Amino acid sequence: MLKFELNVSKIKSSYENQVKIDENCIFNYAKRINYFGSVVLSNIESHSLLKRICEVAECDLVMNSPTIETIKAVLRKGVKRIIIPEKTIDDISQKISKKIIIARITLRKTLLLNSNLIDLKTELKEIINRVVPYCSELLIDYDEGLTIDESTILAVIDYISDFINYPVTFLDTNNKFTEILEKRGVNPFICSSEMFKEKEMIKIFKSALDFQKLECLIPTIVQDEHNQILMLAFSSQDSLTQALIQKKGIYYSRSRKSIWIKGETSGNYQMLNKVRYDCDQDALLFNVRQEGVACHLQRYSCFGNKEFKLSDLYEIIQERILNPTPNSYTSKISKDERL
């Protein structure tokens, strides 16, 4: 999965002589990122902004000097996982579940500059063996100012893969190695001092995909916002581009041999929440808000009727509180200060 850096102080500094970057700009950028991958937040001071972002995006948070108290505080705001320097893991590993910890391993500048791969690999192995029992993923990074060639990156990744099978994310400055990393099963951590435009993010997302296995089409599983499977469709490069631009369920019809917008004739549109690809980059998962039904047989899903979820009930209750009707019992009890 793509991971995009959202370093708040870096972005503000980059744009200080051009435009004012306020909290709404940062929030909207996080929403944009979420269509394509997860947000890696850092240098964010506002807890209210952190909470807002976590409500609309999958967020990991970089913490350079974490304590048990600060970790618990950000988890309550909605952060999924924390990214911490590997040297600090021993201090918190006994009290925080490994499921929410990503260990950040920074490759030493001297070893990279001298292409000293033997010492680099030895050091990496020692660190990884030490931290793996206490984390769920590894983030490998280096000084962003360094110029590292493709062969060095591949040597490091292949070495890690040879001695351990573990989720790995690798720093990818300005989207230089996204396609290479994905083909090796490594999550690209795409860093930039500027905010990517939507057109750029679409290009990055599509560059990771393999359209060659099935006549230039990719099977696309469609699920609703509560993760119920709705249907199976197919995406072409053009239909995917249109889906990401228009934020709708737009697919490729094999029978009509053309792009089709779900709901264009029936009115049962699908509003796109986010898109993800699988581990082989040859299948897509659309998460949508379904209007009406998804199936042409007038069933909610092509795989059956709508499943009951507590989240559905919660939405109904929220709607009746926000838009009360005269005879609604929910509206009445929501106004009762004794409850």
Coordinates of C-alpha atoms in Angstrom, one line a residue:
M1 CA 0.0 0.0 0.0
L2 CA 1.2 3.5 -0.8
K3 CA 2.0 5.7 2.2
F4 CA 2.3 9.4 1.8
E5 CA 4.1 11.7 4.2
L6 CA 2.2 14.6 5.7
N7 CA 4.9 16.5 7.6
V8 CA 2.9 19.6 8.7
S9 CA 5.9 21.8 9.6
K10 CA 7.8 20.9 6.4
I11 CA 4.8 21.7 4.2
K12 CA 4.2 25.0 6.0
S13 CA 7.8 26.0 5.6
S14 CA 7.8 25.0 1.9
Y15 CA 4.8 27.2 1.1
E16 CA 5.5 30.1 3.5
N17 CA 6.4 32.6 0.7
Q18 CA 3.6 31.4 -1.6
V19 CA 0.3 30.7 0.2
K20 CA -0.9 30.4 3.7
I21 CA -1.2 26.8 4.8
D22 CA -3.9 26.6 7.5
E23 CA -5.5 23.6 9.2
N24 CA -8.2 23.3 6.6
C25 CA -5.5 22.9 3.9
I26 CA -3.7 20.2 5.8
F27 CA -7.1 18.5 6.5
N28 CA -8.1 18.5 2.8
Y29 CA -4.7 17.2 1.8
A30 CA -5.1 14.3 4.2
K31 CA -8.5 13.5 2.7
R32 CA -7.0 13.6 -0.8
I33 CA -4.2 11.2 0.3
N34 CA -6.8 8.7 1.7
Y35 CA -8.2 8.0 -1.7
F36 CA -4.9 6.5 -2.7
G37 CA -3.2 5.2 0.5
S38 CA -2.5 5.9 4.1
V39 CA -1.3 9.1 5.7
V40 CA 2.0 9.2 7.7
L41 CA 1.7 12.3 9.9
S42 CA 4.6 14.1 11.6
N43 CA 5.2 17.4 13.3
I44 CA 1.5 18.0 14.0
E45 CA 1.0 20.2 17.1
S46 CA -2.8 20.6 17.0
H47 CA -4.6 17.7 18.7
S48 CA -7.9 18.8 17.3
L49 CA -6.5 18.7 13.7
L50 CA -5.1 15.3 14.4
K51 CA -8.5 14.0 15.5
R52 CA -10.2 15.6 12.4
I53 CA -7.7 13.9 10.1
C54 CA -8.0 10.5 11.8
E55 CA -11.8 10.7 11.2
V56 CA -11.4 10.8 7.4
A57 CA -8.1 9.0 6.8
E58 CA -6.0 6.0 7.8
C59 CA -3.2 7.6 9.8
D60 CA 0.1 6.5 11.3
L61 CA 2.0 9.0 13.4
V62 CA 5.7 9.6 13.6
M63 CA 6.8 10.0 17.3
N64 CA 10.5 10.7 17.9
S65 CA 10.4 10.8 21.7
P66 CA 7.3 8.8 22.7
T67 CA 6.1 8.1 26.2
I68 CA 3.3 5.8 27.3
E69 CA 1.1 8.7 28.1
T70 CA 1.6 10.5 24.8
I71 CA 1.1 7.3 22.8
K72 CA -2.2 6.6 24.6
A73 CA -3.3 10.2 24.0
V74 CA -2.8 10.0 20.2
L75 CA -4.4 6.5 20.0
R76 CA -7.5 8.1 21.6
K77 CA -7.5 10.6 18.8
G78 CA -7.8 7.8 16.2
V79 CA -4.2 7.2 15.2
K80 CA -3.9 3.6 13.9
R81 CA -0.2 3.0 14.6
I82 CA 2.8 4.9 15.8
I83 CA 6.2 5.1 14.1
I84 CA 9.1 5.3 16.6
P85 CA 12.9 5.1 16.3
E86 CA 14.1 1.6 16.9
K87 CA 16.3 2.8 19.7
T88 CA 13.3 3.8 21.8
I89 CA 11.4 0.5 21.4
D90 CA 12.8 -1.1 24.6
D91 CA 11.4 1.7 26.7
I92 CA 7.8 1.2 25.7
S93 CA 7.5 -2.4 24.3
Q94 CA 6.4 -3.9 27.6
K95 CA 3.3 -1.6 27.9
I96 CA 2.2 -1.1 24.3
S97 CA 1.0 -3.8 22.0
K98 CA 3.3 -4.6 19.1
K99 CA 0.3 -4.4 16.7
I100 CA 0.4 -0.6 16.9
I101 CA 4.2 -0.1 16.7
I102 CA 6.2 0.5 13.5
A103 CA 10.0 0.4 14.1
R104 CA 11.8 3.2 12.2
I105 CA 15.3 2.1 11.2
T106 CA 17.5 4.8 9.7
L107 CA 20.4 3.6 7.5
R108 CA 23.7 5.1 8.5
K109 CA 24.9 7.9 6.2
T110 CA 28.6 6.8 6.3
L111 CA 27.7 3.2 5.2
L112 CA 25.5 4.4 2.4
L113 CA 28.0 7.0 1.1
N114 CA 30.8 4.5 1.0
S115 CA 28.6 1.7 -0.4
N116 CA 29.7 -0.4 2.5
L117 CA 27.0 -3.0 2.0
I118 CA 28.6 -5.7 4.1
D119 CA 28.7 -3.6 7.2
L120 CA 25.3 -2.2 6.4
K121 CA 23.7 -5.6 6.1
T122 CA 25.4 -6.8 9.4
E123 CA 24.1 -3.7 11.2
L124 CA 20.6 -4.1 9.7
K125 CA 20.3 -7.7 10.7
E126 CA 21.3 -7.0 14.3
I127 CA 18.7 -4.2 14.6
I128 CA 15.9 -6.1 12.9
N129 CA 16.4 -9.2 15.0
R130 CA 16.3 -7.0 18.1
V131 CA 13.1 -5.0 17.3
V132 CA 10.9 -7.5 15.4
P133 CA 9.5 -9.1 18.6
Y134 CA 8.2 -5.7 19.6
C135 CA 6.7 -4.2 16.4
S136 CA 4.3 -5.1 13.6
E137 CA 6.2 -3.5 10.7
L138 CA 9.6 -2.0 9.8
L139 CA 10.1 1.4 8.2
I140 CA 13.5 1.8 6.6
D141 CA 14.6 5.3 5.9
Y142 CA 17.8 7.4 5.4
D143 CA 18.7 11.1 5.2
E144 CA 16.4 12.5 2.5
G145 CA 19.3 14.7 1.2
L146 CA 21.3 11.6 0.1
T147 CA 21.2 10.3 -3.4
I148 CA 20.9 6.6 -3.3
D149 CA 21.0 4.5 -6.5
E150 CA 18.5 1.8 -7.4
S151 CA 21.1 -1.0 -7.0
T152 CA 21.8 -0.1 -3.3
I153 CA 18.1 0.1 -2.5
L154 CA 17.4 -3.3 -4.1
A155 CA 20.4 -4.8 -2.4
V156 CA 19.1 -3.7 1.0
I157 CA 15.5 -4.9 0.3
D158 CA 16.6 -8.3 -1.1
Y159 CA 18.9 -8.8 1.9
I160 CA 16.0 -8.1 4.3
S161 CA 13.7 -10.4 2.4
D162 CA 16.3 -13.2 2.4
F163 CA 16.5 -13.5 6.2
I164 CA 13.0 -12.4 7.4
N165 CA 9.5 -12.4 6.1
Y166 CA 8.0 -9.3 7.7
P167 CA 6.0 -6.2 6.5
V168 CA 8.5 -3.5 5.3
T169 CA 8.0 0.1 4.3
F170 CA 10.9 1.9 2.5
L171 CA 11.5 5.6 2.1
D172 CA 10.8 6.7 -1.4
T173 CA 11.7 10.4 -1.8
N174 CA 9.7 12.1 -4.5
N175 CA 8.3 8.9 -5.8
K176 CA 11.5 7.7 -7.5
F177 CA 11.2 4.0 -6.7
T178 CA 7.5 3.3 -6.2
E179 CA 7.1 0.7 -8.9
I180 CA 10.3 -1.2 -8.0
L181 CA 9.4 -1.3 -4.3
E182 CA 5.8 -2.5 -4.9
K183 CA 7.1 -5.4 -7.2
R184 CA 9.1 -6.6 -4.3
G185 CA 6.2 -6.5 -1.8
V186 CA 7.5 -3.4 0.0
N187 CA 5.3 -0.4 0.9
P188 CA 6.6 2.9 -0.6
F189 CA 6.8 5.7 1.9
I190 CA 6.5 8.7 -0.4
C191 CA 8.1 11.8 1.0
S192 CA 8.0 15.3 -0.4
S193 CA 8.2 18.9 1.0
E194 CA 5.3 19.9 -1.2
M195 CA 1.7 18.6 -1.4
F196 CA 1.1 16.3 -4.4
K197 CA -1.6 17.4 -6.8
E198 CA -4.4 15.0 -7.5
K199 CA -3.2 14.4 -11.0
E200 CA 0.3 13.4 -9.6
M201 CA -1.2 11.1 -7.1
I202 CA -3.3 9.3 -9.7
K203 CA -0.2 8.8 -11.8
I204 CA 1.7 7.4 -8.8
F205 CA -1.1 5.1 -7.9
K206 CA -1.5 3.7 -11.4
S207 CA 2.3 3.2 -11.8
A208 CA 2.2 0.6 -9.1
L209 CA -0.5 -1.5 -10.9
D210 CA -0.1 -4.5 -13.2
F211 CA -2.6 -4.1 -16.1
Q212 CA -1.0 -6.8 -18.2
K213 CA -2.3 -10.0 -16.8
L214 CA -5.9 -9.8 -18.0
E215 CA -6.2 -8.0 -21.3
C216 CA -5.3 -4.7 -19.8
L217 CA -8.1 -5.0 -17.2
I218 CA -7.9 -5.4 -13.4
P219 CA -10.6 -7.2 -11.4
T220 CA -12.2 -4.7 -9.0
I221 CA -14.0 -5.8 -5.8
V222 CA -16.5 -3.2 -4.6
Q223 CA -17.5 -2.9 -1.0
D224 CA -19.6 -0.3 0.9
E225 CA -18.4 1.9 3.7
H226 CA -19.2 -0.9 6.3
N227 CA -17.1 -3.4 4.3
Q228 CA -19.9 -5.4 2.9
I229 CA -19.0 -6.8 -0.6
L230 CA -21.4 -5.3 -3.2
M231 CA -20.2 -6.5 -6.6
L232 CA -17.2 -7.5 -8.8
A233 CA -16.3 -5.3 -11.8
F234 CA -13.3 -4.6 -14.0
S235 CA -11.2 -1.5 -14.3
S236 CA -9.2 -0.3 -17.3
Q237 CA -6.5 2.4 -17.0
D238 CA -9.0 5.0 -18.3
S239 CA -11.9 3.9 -16.2
L240 CA -9.7 4.0 -13.1
T241 CA -8.5 7.5 -13.9
Q242 CA -12.1 8.7 -14.3
A243 CA -13.2 7.0 -11.1
L244 CA -10.4 8.8 -9.2
I245 CA -11.1 12.1 -10.8
Q246 CA -14.9 12.0 -10.5
K247 CA -14.9 10.1 -7.1
K248 CA -17.5 7.7 -8.4
G249 CA -17.8 4.0 -9.2
I250 CA -16.7 4.0 -12.8
Y251 CA -15.7 0.7 -14.5
Y252 CA -15.0 -1.0 -17.8
S253 CA -17.8 -3.1 -19.3
R254 CA -16.4 -6.1 -21.1
S255 CA -19.7 -6.8 -22.9
R256 CA -20.1 -3.2 -24.2
K257 CA -16.4 -2.7 -24.5
S258 CA -16.6 0.8 -23.0
I259 CA -16.4 2.7 -19.8
W260 CA -19.6 2.8 -17.7
I261 CA -20.7 4.8 -14.7
K262 CA -22.5 2.7 -12.1
G263 CA -26.0 4.2 -11.6
E264 CA -26.0 6.3 -14.8
T265 CA -29.2 4.7 -15.9
S266 CA -30.6 3.3 -12.6
G267 CA -29.7 6.3 -10.4
N268 CA -27.9 3.9 -8.0
Y269 CA -24.6 5.7 -8.0
Q270 CA -21.6 4.8 -6.0
M271 CA -19.6 7.6 -4.4
L272 CA -16.0 6.6 -4.1
N273 CA -14.4 6.7 -0.6
K274 CA -11.0 5.2 -1.3
V275 CA -9.2 2.7 -3.6
R276 CA -6.6 0.1 -2.5
Y277 CA -4.8 -2.6 -4.5
D278 CA -3.8 -6.1 -3.4
C279 CA -0.3 -7.6 -2.6
D280 CA 0.3 -8.5 -6.3
Q281 CA -0.9 -5.1 -7.6
D282 CA -3.3 -6.9 -10.0
A283 CA -6.6 -6.5 -8.2
L284 CA -8.4 -3.4 -6.8
L285 CA -10.7 -2.8 -3.9
F286 CA -13.2 0.1 -4.2
N287 CA -14.7 1.4 -1.0
V288 CA -17.9 3.3 -1.9
R289 CA -21.1 4.9 -0.5
Q290 CA -23.8 3.0 -2.3
E291 CA -27.0 4.9 -3.3
G292 CA -29.9 2.5 -3.6
V293 CA -28.9 -1.0 -4.6
A294 CA -25.8 -2.4 -6.3
C295 CA -27.4 -5.4 -8.0
H296 CA -29.4 -5.4 -11.2
L297 CA -31.8 -7.8 -9.5
Q298 CA -32.7 -5.0 -7.0
R299 CA -30.8 -6.6 -4.2
Y300 CA -28.5 -4.4 -2.1
S301 CA -25.5 -6.6 -3.0
C302 CA -24.8 -9.0 -5.9
F303 CA -24.0 -11.4 -3.1
G304 CA -27.2 -11.0 -1.1
N305 CA -29.2 -8.6 1.0
K306 CA -27.8 -5.8 3.2
E307 CA -26.3 -7.0 6.4
F308 CA -27.3 -5.4 9.7
K309 CA -24.4 -3.4 11.3
L310 CA -24.4 -1.5 14.5
S311 CA -22.9 1.4 12.5
D312 CA -26.1 1.5 10.4
L313 CA -28.2 1.9 13.6
Y314 CA -25.8 4.6 14.8
E315 CA -26.2 6.6 11.6
I316 CA -30.0 6.4 11.9
I317 CA -29.9 7.6 15.5
Q318 CA -27.5 10.5 14.5
E319 CA -29.8 11.5 11.6
R320 CA -32.8 11.6 13.9
I321 CA -31.0 13.7 16.4
L322 CA -29.7 16.1 13.8
N323 CA -33.0 16.3 11.9
P324 CA -35.7 15.6 14.4
T325 CA -39.3 14.7 13.4
P326 CA -42.3 15.4 15.6
N327 CA -43.1 11.8 16.5
S328 CA -39.6 10.4 16.7
Y329 CA -38.9 8.7 20.1
T330 CA -35.2 9.0 19.4
S331 CA -35.5 12.8 19.0
K332 CA -37.4 13.1 22.3
I333 CA -35.0 11.1 24.4
S334 CA -32.0 12.9 22.9
K335 CA -33.4 16.2 24.3
D336 CA -33.9 14.7 27.8
E337 CA -31.1 16.2 29.9
R338 CA -31.6 13.4 32.5
L339 CA -30.4 10.7 30.0

